[in-house]
GROMACS .gro file of C-alpha atoms in nm:
model
  292
    1UNK     CA    1   1.500   1.530  -0.314
    2UNK     CA    2   1.602   1.567   0.049
    3UNK     CA    3   1.420   1.885   0.090
    4UNK     CA    4   1.093   1.742  -0.068
    5UNK     CA    5   1.119   1.432   0.175
    6UNK     CA    6   1.168   1.674   0.480
    7UNK     CA    7   0.871   1.908   0.356
    8UNK     CA    8   0.639   1.583   0.313
    9UNK     CA    9   0.742   1.478   0.661
   10UNK     CA   10   0.672   1.818   0.816
   11UNK     CA   11   0.344   1.848   0.642
   12UNK     CA   12   0.224   1.519   0.751
   13UNK     CA   13   0.320   1.587   1.136
   14UNK     CA   14  -0.005   1.753   1.200
   15UNK     CA   15  -0.214   1.500   1.045
   16UNK     CA   16  -0.050   1.219   1.262
   17UNK     CA   17  -0.138   1.379   1.582
   18UNK     CA   18  -0.375   1.196   1.800
   19UNK     CA   19  -0.555   0.881   1.702
   20UNK     CA   20  -0.551   0.556   1.881
   21UNK     CA   21  -0.311   0.452   2.154
   22UNK     CA   22  -0.148   0.106   2.093
   23UNK     CA   23  -0.092  -0.154   2.355
   24UNK     CA   24   0.270  -0.172   2.206
   25UNK     CA   25   0.480  -0.039   1.930
   26UNK     CA   26   0.810  -0.176   1.844
   27UNK     CA   27   1.063  -0.085   1.559
   28UNK     CA   28   1.269  -0.377   1.387
   29UNK     CA   29   1.492  -0.461   1.103
   30UNK     CA   30   1.420  -0.743   0.859
   31UNK     CA   31   1.705  -0.875   0.635
   32UNK     CA   32   1.570  -0.939   0.306
   33UNK     CA   33   1.631  -0.815  -0.064
   34UNK     CA   34   2.011  -0.765   0.022
   35UNK     CA   35   1.957  -0.487   0.299
   36UNK     CA   36   1.810  -0.438   0.648
   37UNK     CA   37   1.445  -0.305   0.599
   38UNK     CA   38   1.313  -0.104   0.887
   39UNK     CA   39   0.971  -0.210   0.980
   40UNK     CA   40   0.723  -0.059   1.285
   41UNK     CA   41   0.481  -0.325   1.423
   42UNK     CA   42   0.173  -0.154   1.590
   43UNK     CA   43   0.001  -0.410   1.827
   44UNK     CA   44  -0.351  -0.295   1.957
   45UNK     CA   45  -0.383  -0.576   2.224
   46UNK     CA   46  -0.141  -0.746   2.441
   47UNK     CA   47  -0.213  -1.112   2.291
   48UNK     CA   48   0.095  -1.313   2.231
   49UNK     CA   49   0.049  -1.352   1.856
   50UNK     CA   50  -0.168  -1.169   1.650
   51UNK     CA   51  -0.246  -1.179   1.271
   52UNK     CA   52  -0.063  -0.909   1.089
   53UNK     CA   53  -0.151  -0.657   0.798
   54UNK     CA   54   0.176  -0.532   0.622
   55UNK     CA   55   0.110  -0.149   0.541
   56UNK     CA   56   0.300  -0.003   0.245
   57UNK     CA   57   0.304   0.362   0.244
   58UNK     CA   58   0.240   0.595  -0.015
   59UNK     CA   59   0.439   0.881  -0.160
   60UNK     CA   60   0.521   0.833  -0.523
   61UNK     CA   61   0.761   0.566  -0.440
   62UNK     CA   62   1.019   0.869  -0.343
   63UNK     CA   63   0.859   1.020  -0.038
   64UNK     CA   64   0.718   0.904   0.275
   65UNK     CA   65   0.841   0.666   0.574
   66UNK     CA   66   0.689   0.490   0.884
   67UNK     CA   67   0.616   0.839   1.050
   68UNK     CA   68   0.431   1.002   0.767
   69UNK     CA   69   0.156   0.733   0.783
   70UNK     CA   70   0.175   0.619   1.155
   71UNK     CA   71  -0.178   0.767   1.229
   72UNK     CA   72  -0.323   0.557   0.948
   73UNK     CA   73  -0.153   0.260   1.057
   74UNK     CA   74  -0.282   0.288   1.420
   75UNK     CA   75  -0.621   0.356   1.313
   76UNK     CA   76  -0.631   0.026   1.123
   77UNK     CA   77  -0.456  -0.177   1.389
   78UNK     CA   78  -0.724  -0.055   1.654
   79UNK     CA   79  -1.032  -0.097   1.427
   80UNK     CA   80  -0.923  -0.446   1.284
   81UNK     CA   81  -0.778  -0.585   1.625
   82UNK     CA   82  -0.460  -0.715   1.436
   83UNK     CA   83  -0.112  -0.610   1.424
   84UNK     CA   84  -0.005  -0.358   1.130
   85UNK     CA   85   0.342  -0.371   1.022
   86UNK     CA   86   0.481  -0.073   0.849
   87UNK     CA   87   0.737  -0.129   0.576
   88UNK     CA   88   1.005   0.138   0.524
   89UNK     CA   89   1.117   0.030   0.182
   90UNK     CA   90   1.389   0.186  -0.017
   91UNK     CA   91   1.291   0.506  -0.223
   92UNK     CA   92   1.343   0.611  -0.579
   93UNK     CA   93   1.534   0.770  -0.766
   94UNK     CA   94   1.827   0.623  -0.555
   95UNK     CA   95   1.675   0.300  -0.595
   96UNK     CA   96   1.480   0.149  -0.885
   97UNK     CA   97   1.230  -0.100  -0.954
   98UNK     CA   98   1.208  -0.397  -0.849
   99UNK     CA   99   1.405  -0.335  -0.531
  100UNK     CA  100   1.134  -0.191  -0.337
  101UNK     CA  101   0.900  -0.432  -0.440
  102UNK     CA  102   1.143  -0.725  -0.350
  103UNK     CA  103   1.184  -0.584  -0.016
  104UNK     CA  104   0.810  -0.566   0.047
  105UNK     CA  105   0.741  -0.920  -0.081
  106UNK     CA  106   1.047  -1.039   0.132
  107UNK     CA  107   0.899  -0.893   0.453
  108UNK     CA  108   0.579  -1.103   0.386
  109UNK     CA  109   0.794  -1.411   0.315
  110UNK     CA  110   0.989  -1.340   0.639
  111UNK     CA  111   0.695  -1.320   0.857
  112UNK     CA  112   0.527  -1.613   0.698
  113UNK     CA  113   0.830  -1.827   0.796
  114UNK     CA  114   0.941  -1.658   1.108
  115UNK     CA  115   0.642  -1.418   1.235
  116UNK     CA  116   0.638  -1.606   1.560
  117UNK     CA  117   0.961  -1.429   1.663
  118UNK     CA  118   0.785  -1.085   1.630
  119UNK     CA  119   0.471  -1.199   1.789
  120UNK     CA  120   0.286  -1.236   1.448
  121UNK     CA  121   0.097  -1.526   1.320
  122UNK     CA  122   0.275  -1.608   0.994
  123UNK     CA  123  -0.008  -1.813   0.875
  124UNK     CA  124  -0.267  -1.499   0.885
  125UNK     CA  125  -0.115  -1.208   0.667
  126UNK     CA  126  -0.273  -0.927   0.477
  127UNK     CA  127  -0.105  -0.629   0.271
  128UNK     CA  128  -0.236  -0.285   0.212
  129UNK     CA  129  -0.110   0.034   0.093
  130UNK     CA  130  -0.210   0.372  -0.029
  131UNK     CA  131  -0.120   0.523  -0.365
  132UNK     CA  132   0.234   0.397  -0.441
  133UNK     CA  133   0.194   0.139  -0.173
  134UNK     CA  134  -0.121   0.005  -0.359
  135UNK     CA  135   0.103  -0.055  -0.668
  136UNK     CA  136   0.331  -0.247  -0.426
  137UNK     CA  137   0.044  -0.433  -0.260
  138UNK     CA  138  -0.065  -0.608  -0.568
  139UNK     CA  139   0.289  -0.647  -0.707
  140UNK     CA  140   0.399  -0.800  -0.390
  141UNK     CA  141   0.110  -1.052  -0.410
  142UNK     CA  142   0.174  -1.126  -0.769
  143UNK     CA  143   0.545  -1.169  -0.697
  144UNK     CA  144   0.481  -1.419  -0.411
  145UNK     CA  145   0.249  -1.623  -0.638
  146UNK     CA  146   0.443  -1.617  -0.965
  147UNK     CA  147   0.799  -1.565  -0.903
  148UNK     CA  148   0.899  -1.639  -0.550
  149UNK     CA  149   1.237  -1.771  -0.650
  150UNK     CA  150   1.353  -1.423  -0.767
  151UNK     CA  151   1.375  -1.324  -0.391
  152UNK     CA  152   1.444  -1.676  -0.270
  153UNK     CA  153   1.092  -1.689  -0.097
  154UNK     CA  154   0.916  -1.995   0.019
  155UNK     CA  155   0.658  -2.098  -0.237
  156UNK     CA  156   0.433  -2.134   0.043
  157UNK     CA  157   0.427  -1.794   0.145
  158UNK     CA  158   0.165  -1.697  -0.082
  159UNK     CA  159  -0.078  -1.917   0.082
  160UNK     CA  160  -0.045  -1.719   0.400
  161UNK     CA  161  -0.186  -1.400   0.227
  162UNK     CA  162  -0.558  -1.372   0.324
  163UNK     CA  163  -0.635  -1.032   0.183
  164UNK     CA  164  -0.504  -0.749  -0.036
  165UNK     CA  165  -0.625  -0.406   0.019
  166UNK     CA  166  -0.484  -0.143  -0.245
  167UNK     CA  167  -0.628   0.204  -0.193
  168UNK     CA  168  -0.610   0.475  -0.479
  169UNK     CA  169  -0.333   0.321  -0.674
  170UNK     CA  170  -0.215   0.307  -1.030
  171UNK     CA  171  -0.268  -0.016  -1.199
  172UNK     CA  172  -0.159   0.028  -1.565
  173UNK     CA  173  -0.406   0.268  -1.739
  174UNK     CA  174  -0.200   0.493  -1.977
  175UNK     CA  175  -0.494   0.736  -2.042
  176UNK     CA  176  -0.834   0.779  -1.887
  177UNK     CA  177  -1.126   1.016  -1.813
  178UNK     CA  178  -1.019   1.081  -1.459
  179UNK     CA  179  -0.636   1.114  -1.555
  180UNK     CA  180  -0.779   1.400  -1.797
  181UNK     CA  181  -1.015   1.562  -1.552
  182UNK     CA  182  -0.842   1.571  -1.216
  183UNK     CA  183  -0.490   1.642  -1.073
  184UNK     CA  184  -0.260   1.923  -1.179
  185UNK     CA  185   0.047   2.120  -1.075
  186UNK     CA  186  -0.129   2.234  -0.758
  187UNK     CA  187  -0.137   1.884  -0.622
  188UNK     CA  188   0.151   1.711  -0.796
  189UNK     CA  189  -0.085   1.458  -0.963
  190UNK     CA  190  -0.076   1.606  -1.308
  191UNK     CA  191  -0.034   1.376  -1.618
  192UNK     CA  192   0.322   1.499  -1.646
  193UNK     CA  193   0.370   1.433  -1.274
  194UNK     CA  194   0.234   1.082  -1.288
  195UNK     CA  195   0.474   1.015  -1.568
  196UNK     CA  196   0.780   1.169  -1.404
  197UNK     CA  197   0.715   0.954  -1.070
  198UNK     CA  198   0.722   0.636  -1.294
  199UNK     CA  199   1.041   0.764  -1.464
  200UNK     CA  200   1.201   0.804  -1.128
  201UNK     CA  201   1.064   0.462  -1.016
  202UNK     CA  202   1.133   0.239  -1.329
  203UNK     CA  203   1.496   0.173  -1.476
  204UNK     CA  204   1.363   0.165  -1.841
  205UNK     CA  205   1.044   0.278  -2.008
  206UNK     CA  206   0.984  -0.099  -2.099
  207UNK     CA  207   0.936  -0.178  -1.718
  208UNK     CA  208   0.618   0.030  -1.743
  209UNK     CA  209   0.433  -0.277  -1.911
  210UNK     CA  210   0.566  -0.532  -1.628
  211UNK     CA  211   0.249  -0.717  -1.482
  212UNK     CA  212   0.424  -0.632  -1.149
  213UNK     CA  213   0.347  -0.264  -1.226
  214UNK     CA  214   0.070  -0.260  -1.495
  215UNK     CA  215  -0.159  -0.509  -1.306
  216UNK     CA  216  -0.437  -0.478  -1.559
  217UNK     CA  217  -0.221  -0.688  -1.793
  218UNK     CA  218  -0.146  -0.927  -1.528
  219UNK     CA  219  -0.308  -1.295  -1.455
  220UNK     CA  220  -0.536  -1.166  -1.162
  221UNK     CA  221  -0.702  -1.515  -1.091
  222UNK     CA  222  -0.645  -1.702  -0.778
  223UNK     CA  223  -0.559  -1.405  -0.552
  224UNK     CA  224  -0.678  -1.374  -0.206
  225UNK     CA  225  -0.994  -1.140  -0.142
  226UNK     CA  226  -0.934  -0.777  -0.255
  227UNK     CA  227  -1.050  -0.465  -0.106
  228UNK     CA  228  -1.010  -0.178  -0.341
  229UNK     CA  229  -1.093   0.184  -0.268
  230UNK     CA  230  -1.092   0.472  -0.489
  231UNK     CA  231  -1.115   0.851  -0.448
  232UNK     CA  232  -1.367   1.002  -0.685
  233UNK     CA  233  -1.183   1.325  -0.754
  234UNK     CA  234  -0.849   1.154  -0.826
  235UNK     CA  235  -0.664   1.087  -1.149
  236UNK     CA  236  -0.637   0.730  -1.049
  237UNK     CA  237  -0.992   0.677  -1.024
  238UNK     CA  238  -1.023   0.487  -1.331
  239UNK     CA  239  -0.723   0.269  -1.265
  240UNK     CA  240  -0.922   0.148  -0.925
  241UNK     CA  241  -1.225   0.117  -1.108
  242UNK     CA  242  -1.068  -0.111  -1.389
  243UNK     CA  243  -0.887  -0.314  -1.121
  244UNK     CA  244  -1.199  -0.428  -0.931
  245UNK     CA  245  -1.346  -0.489  -1.242
  246UNK     CA  246  -1.082  -0.697  -1.389
  247UNK     CA  247  -1.045  -0.872  -1.040
  248UNK     CA  248  -1.399  -0.956  -1.054
  249UNK     CA  249  -1.390  -1.089  -1.426
  250UNK     CA  250  -1.069  -1.322  -1.309
  251UNK     CA  251  -1.312  -1.481  -1.026
  252UNK     CA  252  -1.169  -1.319  -0.733
  253UNK     CA  253  -1.391  -1.207  -0.433
  254UNK     CA  254  -1.368  -0.813  -0.439
  255UNK     CA  255  -1.522  -0.524  -0.263
  256UNK     CA  256  -1.497  -0.196  -0.436
  257UNK     CA  257  -1.572   0.145  -0.261
  258UNK     CA  258  -1.550   0.484  -0.413
  259UNK     CA  259  -1.563   0.812  -0.223
  260UNK     CA  260  -1.689   1.064  -0.473
  261UNK     CA  261  -1.601   1.389  -0.304
  262UNK     CA  262  -1.222   1.341  -0.194
  263UNK     CA  263  -0.893   1.392  -0.340
  264UNK     CA  264  -0.601   1.151  -0.367
  265UNK     CA  265  -0.422   1.104  -0.044
  266UNK     CA  266  -0.757   1.160   0.154
  267UNK     CA  267  -0.645   0.875   0.388
  268UNK     CA  268  -0.429   1.130   0.582
  269UNK     CA  269  -0.711   1.359   0.688
  270UNK     CA  270  -0.863   1.164   0.941
  271UNK     CA  271  -0.879   1.454   1.191
  272UNK     CA  272  -1.141   1.640   0.987
  273UNK     CA  273  -1.275   1.396   0.734
  274UNK     CA  274  -1.539   1.155   0.784
  275UNK     CA  275  -1.470   0.966   0.461
  276UNK     CA  276  -1.119   0.876   0.594
  277UNK     CA  277  -1.265   0.704   0.932
  278UNK     CA  278  -1.513   0.524   0.710
  279UNK     CA  279  -1.259   0.378   0.453
  280UNK     CA  280  -0.997   0.294   0.703
  281UNK     CA  281  -1.280   0.116   0.933
  282UNK     CA  282  -1.413  -0.070   0.650
  283UNK     CA  283  -1.081  -0.187   0.505
  284UNK     CA  284  -0.979  -0.307   0.860
  285UNK     CA  285  -1.298  -0.484   0.901
  286UNK     CA  286  -1.254  -0.663   0.568
  287UNK     CA  287  -0.923  -0.760   0.659
  288UNK     CA  288  -1.025  -0.874   1.020
  289UNK     CA  289  -1.286  -1.097   0.855
  290UNK     CA  290  -1.021  -1.278   0.625
  291UNK     CA  291  -0.773  -1.285   0.906
  292UNK     CA  292  -0.981  -1.441   1.171
   0.00000   0.00000   0.00000
């Protein structure tokens, strides 16, 4: 696993070059869920207090860190005019569900109550993430709404969430046309690969049915506005489509965008791919509209 993480980090180095320059970037730790969780705050302006968007990186719950998604975070911060807070949650298989989820929700709770200590307006927060980070995005929102006591969170912290932005995540489908059509050994997104990722993340098979993981089974009513983005050639495309429809049926404000000609993980390729720039700017605009 150490070798896989090093390879992933090295491969992402090229794609993180360039991009917007921040007015200030700071690394901190927040004590929550029993550990000190590393965070990185990108501030595009020098304003004393900015609304904040937490970004939860992808990597199948087992790969990725604050560096592998750094350019993505800077692009969103610059485009939206708000602070972006990357969360370096604990990885699997060493740590199992729900630890990483508790860490992410705990960071939201901390910022809602003490954001001013870090120059963040704790009354104006959003959460976004790609792939595994999208799973954690929805899960954190649902946890803070329904079970804040499990992490000792203030029940009022949920009201600080102004938007959720899950991008090409898995949301509970067991089978689908896109899971059968796309992905394979060549990209680590085949049916067995996806199953193995969940096996590493979840302590028991029964946890796959938790509404904090299988969001399509959850009560999705009463959530803040949601921006859902899908990649058209992604095994998880149909999860994203189903999530958007289920959110709409539950009465939520939903914006759904599908980029038909791109693969899973296309957020990383902003140096060469126009669709990456488009979706990041659209997501940032959606978040900024609801944060301001």
